[in-house]
Short mmCIF file of C-alpha atoms in Angstrom, two decimals:
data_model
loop_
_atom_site.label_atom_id
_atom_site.label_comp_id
_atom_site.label_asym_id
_atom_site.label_seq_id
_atom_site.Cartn_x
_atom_site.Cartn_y
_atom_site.Cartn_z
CA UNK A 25 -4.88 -6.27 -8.92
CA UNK A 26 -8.41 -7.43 -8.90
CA UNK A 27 -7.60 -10.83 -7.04
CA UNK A 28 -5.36 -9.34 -5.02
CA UNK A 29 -6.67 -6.05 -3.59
CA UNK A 30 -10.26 -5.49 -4.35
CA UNK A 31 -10.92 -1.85 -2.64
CA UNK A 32 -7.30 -0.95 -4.50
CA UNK A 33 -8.50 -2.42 -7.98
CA UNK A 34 -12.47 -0.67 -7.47
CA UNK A 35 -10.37 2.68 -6.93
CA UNK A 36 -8.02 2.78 -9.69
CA UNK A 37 -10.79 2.57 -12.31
CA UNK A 38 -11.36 6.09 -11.50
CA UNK A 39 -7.72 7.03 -12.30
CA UNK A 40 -6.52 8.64 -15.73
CA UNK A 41 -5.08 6.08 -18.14
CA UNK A 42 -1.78 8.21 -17.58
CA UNK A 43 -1.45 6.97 -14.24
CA UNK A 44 -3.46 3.59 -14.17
CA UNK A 45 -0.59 1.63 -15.87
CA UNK A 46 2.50 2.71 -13.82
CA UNK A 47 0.41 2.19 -10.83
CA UNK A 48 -0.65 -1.53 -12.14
CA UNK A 49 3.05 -1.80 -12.70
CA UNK A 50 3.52 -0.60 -9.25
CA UNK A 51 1.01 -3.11 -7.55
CA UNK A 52 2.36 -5.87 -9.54
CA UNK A 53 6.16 -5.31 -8.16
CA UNK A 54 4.73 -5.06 -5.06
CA UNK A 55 2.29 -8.26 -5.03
CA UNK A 56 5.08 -10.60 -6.35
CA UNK A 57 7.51 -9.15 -3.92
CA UNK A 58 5.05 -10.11 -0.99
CA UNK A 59 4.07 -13.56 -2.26
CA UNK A 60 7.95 -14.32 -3.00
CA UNK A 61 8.57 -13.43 0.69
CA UNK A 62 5.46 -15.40 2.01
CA UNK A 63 5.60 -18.59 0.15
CA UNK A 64 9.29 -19.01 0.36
CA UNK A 65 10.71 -21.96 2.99
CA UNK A 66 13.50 -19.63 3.62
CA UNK A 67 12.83 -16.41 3.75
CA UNK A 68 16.26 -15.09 4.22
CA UNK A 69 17.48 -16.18 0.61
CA UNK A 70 14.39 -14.19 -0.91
CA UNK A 71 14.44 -11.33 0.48
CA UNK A 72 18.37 -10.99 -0.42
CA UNK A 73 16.98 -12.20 -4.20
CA UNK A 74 14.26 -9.42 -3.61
CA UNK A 75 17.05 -6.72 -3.06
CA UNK A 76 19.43 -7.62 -5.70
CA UNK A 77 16.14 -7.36 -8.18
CA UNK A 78 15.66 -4.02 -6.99
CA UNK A 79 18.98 -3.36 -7.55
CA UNK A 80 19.07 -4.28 -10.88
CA UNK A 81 15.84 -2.33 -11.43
CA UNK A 82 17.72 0.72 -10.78
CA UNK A 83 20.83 -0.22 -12.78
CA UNK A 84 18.19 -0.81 -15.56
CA UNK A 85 19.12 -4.02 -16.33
CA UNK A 86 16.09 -5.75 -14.85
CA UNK A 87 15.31 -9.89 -14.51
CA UNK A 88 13.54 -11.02 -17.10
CA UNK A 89 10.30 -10.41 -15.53
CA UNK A 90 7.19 -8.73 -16.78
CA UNK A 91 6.64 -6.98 -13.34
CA UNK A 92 10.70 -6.05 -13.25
CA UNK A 93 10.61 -4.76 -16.99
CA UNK A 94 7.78 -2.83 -15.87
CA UNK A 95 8.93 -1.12 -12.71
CA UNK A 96 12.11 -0.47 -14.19
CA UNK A 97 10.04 1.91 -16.97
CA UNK A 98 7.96 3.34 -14.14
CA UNK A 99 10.74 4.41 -11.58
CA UNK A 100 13.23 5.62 -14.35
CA UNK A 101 10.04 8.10 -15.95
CA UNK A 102 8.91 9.08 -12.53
CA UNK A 103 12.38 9.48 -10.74
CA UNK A 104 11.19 7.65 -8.03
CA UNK A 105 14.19 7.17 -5.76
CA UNK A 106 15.83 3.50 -4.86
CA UNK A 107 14.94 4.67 -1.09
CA UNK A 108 10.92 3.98 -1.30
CA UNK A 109 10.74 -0.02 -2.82
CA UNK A 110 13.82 -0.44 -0.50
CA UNK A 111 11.66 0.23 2.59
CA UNK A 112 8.86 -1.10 1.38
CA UNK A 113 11.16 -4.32 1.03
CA UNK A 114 12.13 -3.55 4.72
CA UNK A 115 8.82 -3.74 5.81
CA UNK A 116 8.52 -7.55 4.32
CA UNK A 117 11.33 -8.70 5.97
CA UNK A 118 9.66 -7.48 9.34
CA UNK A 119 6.96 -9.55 8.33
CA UNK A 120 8.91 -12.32 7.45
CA UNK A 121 10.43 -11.95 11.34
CA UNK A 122 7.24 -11.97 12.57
CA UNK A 123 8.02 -8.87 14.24
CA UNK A 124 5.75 -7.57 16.77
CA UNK A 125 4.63 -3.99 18.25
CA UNK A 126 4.66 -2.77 21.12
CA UNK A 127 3.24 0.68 20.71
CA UNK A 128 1.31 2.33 18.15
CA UNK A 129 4.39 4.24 17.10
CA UNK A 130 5.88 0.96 16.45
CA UNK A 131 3.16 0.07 14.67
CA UNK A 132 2.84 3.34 12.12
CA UNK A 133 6.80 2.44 11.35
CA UNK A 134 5.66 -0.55 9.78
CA UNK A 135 2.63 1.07 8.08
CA UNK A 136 5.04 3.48 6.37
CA UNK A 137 7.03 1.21 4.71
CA UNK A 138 4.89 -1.52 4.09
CA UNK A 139 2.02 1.43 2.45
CA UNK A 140 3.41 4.48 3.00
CA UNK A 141 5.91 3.83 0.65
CA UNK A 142 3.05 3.08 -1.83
CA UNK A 143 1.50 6.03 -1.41
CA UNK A 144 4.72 8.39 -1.54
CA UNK A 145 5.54 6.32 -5.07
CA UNK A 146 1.84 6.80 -6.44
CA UNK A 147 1.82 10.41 -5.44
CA UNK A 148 5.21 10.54 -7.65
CA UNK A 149 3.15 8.98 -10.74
CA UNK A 150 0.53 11.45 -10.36
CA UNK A 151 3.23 14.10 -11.28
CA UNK A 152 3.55 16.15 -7.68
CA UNK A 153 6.23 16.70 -5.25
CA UNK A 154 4.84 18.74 -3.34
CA UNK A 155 5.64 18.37 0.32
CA UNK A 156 2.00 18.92 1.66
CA UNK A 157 0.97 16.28 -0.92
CA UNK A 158 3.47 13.47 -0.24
CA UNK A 159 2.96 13.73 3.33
CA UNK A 160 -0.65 13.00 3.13
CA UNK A 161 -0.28 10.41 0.49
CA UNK A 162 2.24 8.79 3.13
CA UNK A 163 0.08 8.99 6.20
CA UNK A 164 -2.98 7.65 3.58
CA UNK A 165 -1.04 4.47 3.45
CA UNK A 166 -0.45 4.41 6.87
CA UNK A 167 -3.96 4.79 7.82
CA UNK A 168 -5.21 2.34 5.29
CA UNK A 169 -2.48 -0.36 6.61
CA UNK A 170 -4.22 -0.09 10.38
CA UNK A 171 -7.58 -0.39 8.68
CA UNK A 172 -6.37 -4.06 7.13
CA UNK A 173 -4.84 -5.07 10.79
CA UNK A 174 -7.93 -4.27 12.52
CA UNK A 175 -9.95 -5.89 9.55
CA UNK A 176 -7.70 -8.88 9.60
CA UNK A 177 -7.05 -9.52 13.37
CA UNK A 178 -8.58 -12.90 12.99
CA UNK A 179 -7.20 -14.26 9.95
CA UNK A 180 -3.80 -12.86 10.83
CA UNK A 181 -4.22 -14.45 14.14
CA UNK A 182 -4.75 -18.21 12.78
CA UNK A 183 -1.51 -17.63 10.42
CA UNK A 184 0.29 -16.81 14.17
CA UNK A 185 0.82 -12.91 13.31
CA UNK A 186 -0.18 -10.28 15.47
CA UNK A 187 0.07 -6.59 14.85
CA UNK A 188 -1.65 -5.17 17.79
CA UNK A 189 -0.16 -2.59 19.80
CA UNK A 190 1.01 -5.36 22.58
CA UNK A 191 0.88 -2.20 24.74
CA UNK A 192 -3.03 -1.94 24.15
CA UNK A 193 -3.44 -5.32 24.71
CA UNK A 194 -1.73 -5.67 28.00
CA UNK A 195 -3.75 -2.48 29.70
CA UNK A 196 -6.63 -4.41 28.74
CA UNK A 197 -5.75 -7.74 30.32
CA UNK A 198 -4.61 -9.45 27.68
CA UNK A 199 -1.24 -11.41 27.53
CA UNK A 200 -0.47 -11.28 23.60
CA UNK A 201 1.48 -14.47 23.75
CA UNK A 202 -1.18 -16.31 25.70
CA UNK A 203 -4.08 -14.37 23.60
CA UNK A 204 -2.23 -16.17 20.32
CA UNK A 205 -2.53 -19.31 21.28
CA UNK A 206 -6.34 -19.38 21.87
CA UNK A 207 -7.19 -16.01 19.30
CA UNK A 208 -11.14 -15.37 21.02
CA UNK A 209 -13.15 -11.95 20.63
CA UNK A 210 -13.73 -10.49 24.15
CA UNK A 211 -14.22 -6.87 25.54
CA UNK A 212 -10.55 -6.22 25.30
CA UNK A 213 -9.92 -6.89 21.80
CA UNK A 214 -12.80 -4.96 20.61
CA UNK A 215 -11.37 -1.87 22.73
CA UNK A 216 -8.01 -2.60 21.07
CA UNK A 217 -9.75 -2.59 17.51
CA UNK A 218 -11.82 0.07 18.22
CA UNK A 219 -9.05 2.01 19.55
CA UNK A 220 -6.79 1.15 16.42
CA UNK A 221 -9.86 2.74 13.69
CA UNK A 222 -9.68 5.73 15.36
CA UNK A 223 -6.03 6.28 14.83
CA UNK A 224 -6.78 5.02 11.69
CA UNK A 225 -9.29 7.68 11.24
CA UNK A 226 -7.14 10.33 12.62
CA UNK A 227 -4.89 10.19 9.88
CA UNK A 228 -7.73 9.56 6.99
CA UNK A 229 -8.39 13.53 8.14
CA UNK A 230 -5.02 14.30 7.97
CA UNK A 231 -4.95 12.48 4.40
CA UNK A 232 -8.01 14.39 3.36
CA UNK A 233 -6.17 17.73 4.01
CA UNK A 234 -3.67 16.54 0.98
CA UNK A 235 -6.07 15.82 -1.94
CA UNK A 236 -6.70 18.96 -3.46
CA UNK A 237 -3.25 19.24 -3.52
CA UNK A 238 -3.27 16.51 -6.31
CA UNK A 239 -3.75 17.05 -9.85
CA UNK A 240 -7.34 16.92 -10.56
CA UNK A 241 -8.22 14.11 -12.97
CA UNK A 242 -6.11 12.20 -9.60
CA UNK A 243 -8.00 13.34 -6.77
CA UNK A 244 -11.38 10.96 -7.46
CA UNK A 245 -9.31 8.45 -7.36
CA UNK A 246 -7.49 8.88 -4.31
CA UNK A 247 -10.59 9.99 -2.36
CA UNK A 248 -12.65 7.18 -3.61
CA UNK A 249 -9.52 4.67 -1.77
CA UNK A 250 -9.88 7.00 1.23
CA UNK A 251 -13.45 6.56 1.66
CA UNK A 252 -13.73 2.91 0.78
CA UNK A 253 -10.86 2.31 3.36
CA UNK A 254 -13.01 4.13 5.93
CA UNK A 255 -15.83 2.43 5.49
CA UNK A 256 -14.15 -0.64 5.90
CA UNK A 257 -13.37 0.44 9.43
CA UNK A 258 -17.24 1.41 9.73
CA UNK A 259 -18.38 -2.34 8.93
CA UNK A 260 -15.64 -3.87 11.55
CA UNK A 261 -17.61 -1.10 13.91
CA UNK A 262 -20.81 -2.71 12.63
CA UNK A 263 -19.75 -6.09 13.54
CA UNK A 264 -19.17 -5.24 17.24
CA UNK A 265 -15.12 -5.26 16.43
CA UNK A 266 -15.20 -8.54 16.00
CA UNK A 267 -12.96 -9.41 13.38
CA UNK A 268 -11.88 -12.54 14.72
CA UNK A 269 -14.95 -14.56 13.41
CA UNK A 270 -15.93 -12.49 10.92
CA UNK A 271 -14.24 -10.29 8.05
CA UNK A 272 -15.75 -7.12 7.10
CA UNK A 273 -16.48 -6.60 3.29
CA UNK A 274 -17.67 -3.38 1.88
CA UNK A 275 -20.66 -4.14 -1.18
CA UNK A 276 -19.66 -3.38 -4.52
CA UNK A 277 -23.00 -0.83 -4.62
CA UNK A 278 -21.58 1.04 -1.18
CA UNK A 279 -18.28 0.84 -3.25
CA UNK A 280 -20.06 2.22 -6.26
CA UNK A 281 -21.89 5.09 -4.15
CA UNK A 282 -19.00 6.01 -2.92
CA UNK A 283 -16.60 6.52 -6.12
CA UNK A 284 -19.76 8.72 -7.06
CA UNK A 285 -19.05 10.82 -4.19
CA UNK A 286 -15.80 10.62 -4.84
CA UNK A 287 -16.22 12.48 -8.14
CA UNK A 288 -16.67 15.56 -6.27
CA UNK A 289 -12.98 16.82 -5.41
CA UNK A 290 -12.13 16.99 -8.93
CA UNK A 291 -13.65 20.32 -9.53
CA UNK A 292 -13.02 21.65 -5.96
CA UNK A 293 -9.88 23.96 -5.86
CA UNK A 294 -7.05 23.40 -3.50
CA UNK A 295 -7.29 24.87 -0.34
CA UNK A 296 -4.79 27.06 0.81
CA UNK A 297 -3.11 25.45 4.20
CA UNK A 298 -3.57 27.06 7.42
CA UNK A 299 -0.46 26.44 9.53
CA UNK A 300 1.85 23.57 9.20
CA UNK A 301 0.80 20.17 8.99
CA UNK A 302 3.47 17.96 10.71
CA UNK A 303 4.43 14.84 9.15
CA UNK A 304 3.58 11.71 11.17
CA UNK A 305 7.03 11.21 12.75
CA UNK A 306 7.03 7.84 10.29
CA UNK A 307 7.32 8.83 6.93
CA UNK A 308 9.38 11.82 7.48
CA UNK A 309 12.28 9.61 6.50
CA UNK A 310 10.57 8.55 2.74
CA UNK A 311 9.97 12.50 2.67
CA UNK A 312 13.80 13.30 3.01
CA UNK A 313 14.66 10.18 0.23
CA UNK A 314 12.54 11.87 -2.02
CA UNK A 315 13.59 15.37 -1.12
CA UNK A 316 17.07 14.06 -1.97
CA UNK A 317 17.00 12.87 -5.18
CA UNK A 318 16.91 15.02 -7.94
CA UNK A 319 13.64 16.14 -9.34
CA UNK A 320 13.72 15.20 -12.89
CA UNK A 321 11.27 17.10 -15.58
CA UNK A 322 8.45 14.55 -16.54
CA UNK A 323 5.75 15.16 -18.85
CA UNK A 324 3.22 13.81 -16.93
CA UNK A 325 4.24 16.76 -13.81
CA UNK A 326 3.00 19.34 -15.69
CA UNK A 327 -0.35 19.05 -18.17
CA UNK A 328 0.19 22.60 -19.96
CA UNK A 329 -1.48 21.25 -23.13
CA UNK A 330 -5.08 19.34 -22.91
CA UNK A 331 -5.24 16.16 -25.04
CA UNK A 332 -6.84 16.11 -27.99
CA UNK A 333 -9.11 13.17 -27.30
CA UNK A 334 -10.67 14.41 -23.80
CA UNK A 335 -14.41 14.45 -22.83
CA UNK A 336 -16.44 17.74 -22.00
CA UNK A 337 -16.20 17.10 -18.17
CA UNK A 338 -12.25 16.33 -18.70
CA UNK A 339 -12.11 19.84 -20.56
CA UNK A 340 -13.65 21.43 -17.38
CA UNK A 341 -11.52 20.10 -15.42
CA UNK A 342 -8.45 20.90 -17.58
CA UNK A 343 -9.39 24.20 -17.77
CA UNK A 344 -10.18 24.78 -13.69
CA UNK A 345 -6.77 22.94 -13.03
CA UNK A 346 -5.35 25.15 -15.61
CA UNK A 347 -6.59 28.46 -13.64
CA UNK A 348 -5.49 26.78 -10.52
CA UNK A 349 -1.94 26.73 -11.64
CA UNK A 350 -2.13 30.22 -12.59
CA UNK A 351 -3.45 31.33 -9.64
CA UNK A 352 -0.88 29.65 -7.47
CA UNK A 353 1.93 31.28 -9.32
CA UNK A 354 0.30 34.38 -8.69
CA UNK A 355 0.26 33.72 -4.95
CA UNK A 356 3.56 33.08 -5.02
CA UNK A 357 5.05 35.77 -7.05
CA UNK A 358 2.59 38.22 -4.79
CA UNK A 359 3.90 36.76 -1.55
CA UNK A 360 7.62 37.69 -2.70
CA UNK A 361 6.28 40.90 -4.01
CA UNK A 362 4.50 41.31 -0.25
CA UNK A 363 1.67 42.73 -2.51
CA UNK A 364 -1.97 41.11 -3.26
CA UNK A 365 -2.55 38.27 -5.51
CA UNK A 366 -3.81 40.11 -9.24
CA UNK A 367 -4.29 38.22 -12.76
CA UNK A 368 -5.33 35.20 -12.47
CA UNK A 369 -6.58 34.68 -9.27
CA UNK A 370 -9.07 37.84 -10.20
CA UNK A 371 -9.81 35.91 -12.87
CA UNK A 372 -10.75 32.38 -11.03
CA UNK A 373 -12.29 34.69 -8.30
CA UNK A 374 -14.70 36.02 -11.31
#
């Protein structure tokens, strides 16, 4: 994780131990799945070894390797259904195609299962399946995937892949087939990029919406990715947009500054949601996989006792997620009642 994914591997330090091992076991699934896909002469044959390891991940009867062992553990605990690493897999086989997009639509299809599957699985680690949540942790994915392609048009470029909107390009002039051949920064690609961070950053507001809806010794973690995957957008804007000749790195002290700020949500409480949020047309279908599988119990869904080895700040927080809790069933109950909220939502209001 630190080799591969830097902003990833600065984040998860924040996370609680509880999480920060499936999640490693996560990431490594996922990184070996990639690199089997992109440093295989035939592509074809791995991805059809990729799916019948997956399979036998969910049969538990895993391949003898470390990352398979492990994901087999972490999907069986969590109940994570076969659905999410299967699209996730479907997304690497588009990139095995070399597929291209033609609109941004296109473009967030990919992002779901190639991250949004990610984030729906690492929202299921956390211990929540709430709706709200997972659709935010989806779109998260999403908008962190456009922040790599518009980080990476260069690079991705010289390796012949292009995930521009081909729309975009064309409107501004540019032939994407011609464009390939010769990659150069001009006006039109830096409208393109430009125009691709703020989608991105559309949905990083949408994603920020779905954080408090996290348990809290989660949401640091989550909103330190979210802001370090912003600013990486923030540096390509710094650079003109041109990511063709240059690559846009975030400093380990911004990175720093901003897990600080990070800190923050933990001891915010969840804000009640005004309306309905609709899911980015994308992920709905990772929402319905996970809607249809049966919820099993966990023990990490549901902290009702506090560890005994927990610092003062992890007590707070305990505590204030504790009240939360409360306070939500009251809601509840009181909405079915059609009477006010009492207990302890009088009490947290105290």
């Amino acid at each position: 994780m630190r080799g591969g994914s830097k902003s990833f591997f600065a984040a998860s330090r924040v996370l609680p131990e509880r999480v920060r091992t499936p999640a490693i076991a996560l990431y490594a699934f996922c990184r070996l799945a990639d690199d089997a896909i992109d440093l295989s002469s035939d592509k074809h044959s791995a991805m059809i070894e990729l799916r019948a390891r997956l399979n036998c991940i969910y049969a538990g009867k895993p391949y003898p390797v470390a990352a398979d062992r492990a994901l087999a553990t972490v999907v069986t605990e969590f109940n994570i259904p076969i659905g999410l690493p299967a699209a996730l897999l479907e997304g690497f086989e588009w990139d095995a195609h070399e597929r291209r997009y033609e609109t941004i639509e296109d473009l967030y299809a990919y992002g779901a299962r190639v991250a949004g599957t990610v984030g729906a699985m690492m929202a299921l680690i956390m211990g929540t399946r709430n709706g709200h949540a997972l659709a935010r942790a989806c779109e998260l994915g999403v908008a962190m995937q456009l922040t790599n392609i518009a980080r990476d048009v260069g690079e991705d470029a010289a390796a012949g892949r292009l995930y521009l909107p081909l729309a975009w390009l064309r409107e501004e002039g540019i032939d994407p087939e011609t464009w390939l051949q010769r990659p150069v920064f001009n006006s039109g690609i830096a409208a393109v990029v430009a125009r691709l961070l703020r989608a991105a950053d559309d949905l990083y507001v949408r994603a920020g919406q779905g954080i408090s809806a996290l348990p809290r010794d989660c949401r640091p973690a989550i909103q330190a990715a979210r802001l370090i995957y912003a600013e990486i957008g923030r540096q390509v804007e710094r650079l003109g947009m041109d990511s063709i000749s240059n690559r846009a790195v975030v400093s380990s002290r911004r990175k720093s500054l901003l897990m600080f700020a990070a800190c923050g949500v933990a001891i915010q409480s969840p804000a009640r949601i005004r309306g309905v949020l609709t899911p980015l047309t994308a992920v709905q279908f990772l929402l319905d996989a996970i809607r249809e599988s049966p919820a099993a119990y966990s023990s990490h869904s549901e902290h009702t006792a506090a560890p005994k080895k927990r610092s003062m700040f992890g007590r707070v927080v305990w505590v204030a997620d504790l009240f939360d809790r409360m306070a939500e069933r009251d809601r509840e109950i009181a909405l079915q009642n059609r009477v006010a909220p009492r207990g302890a939502a009088n009490i947290q209001a105290q």
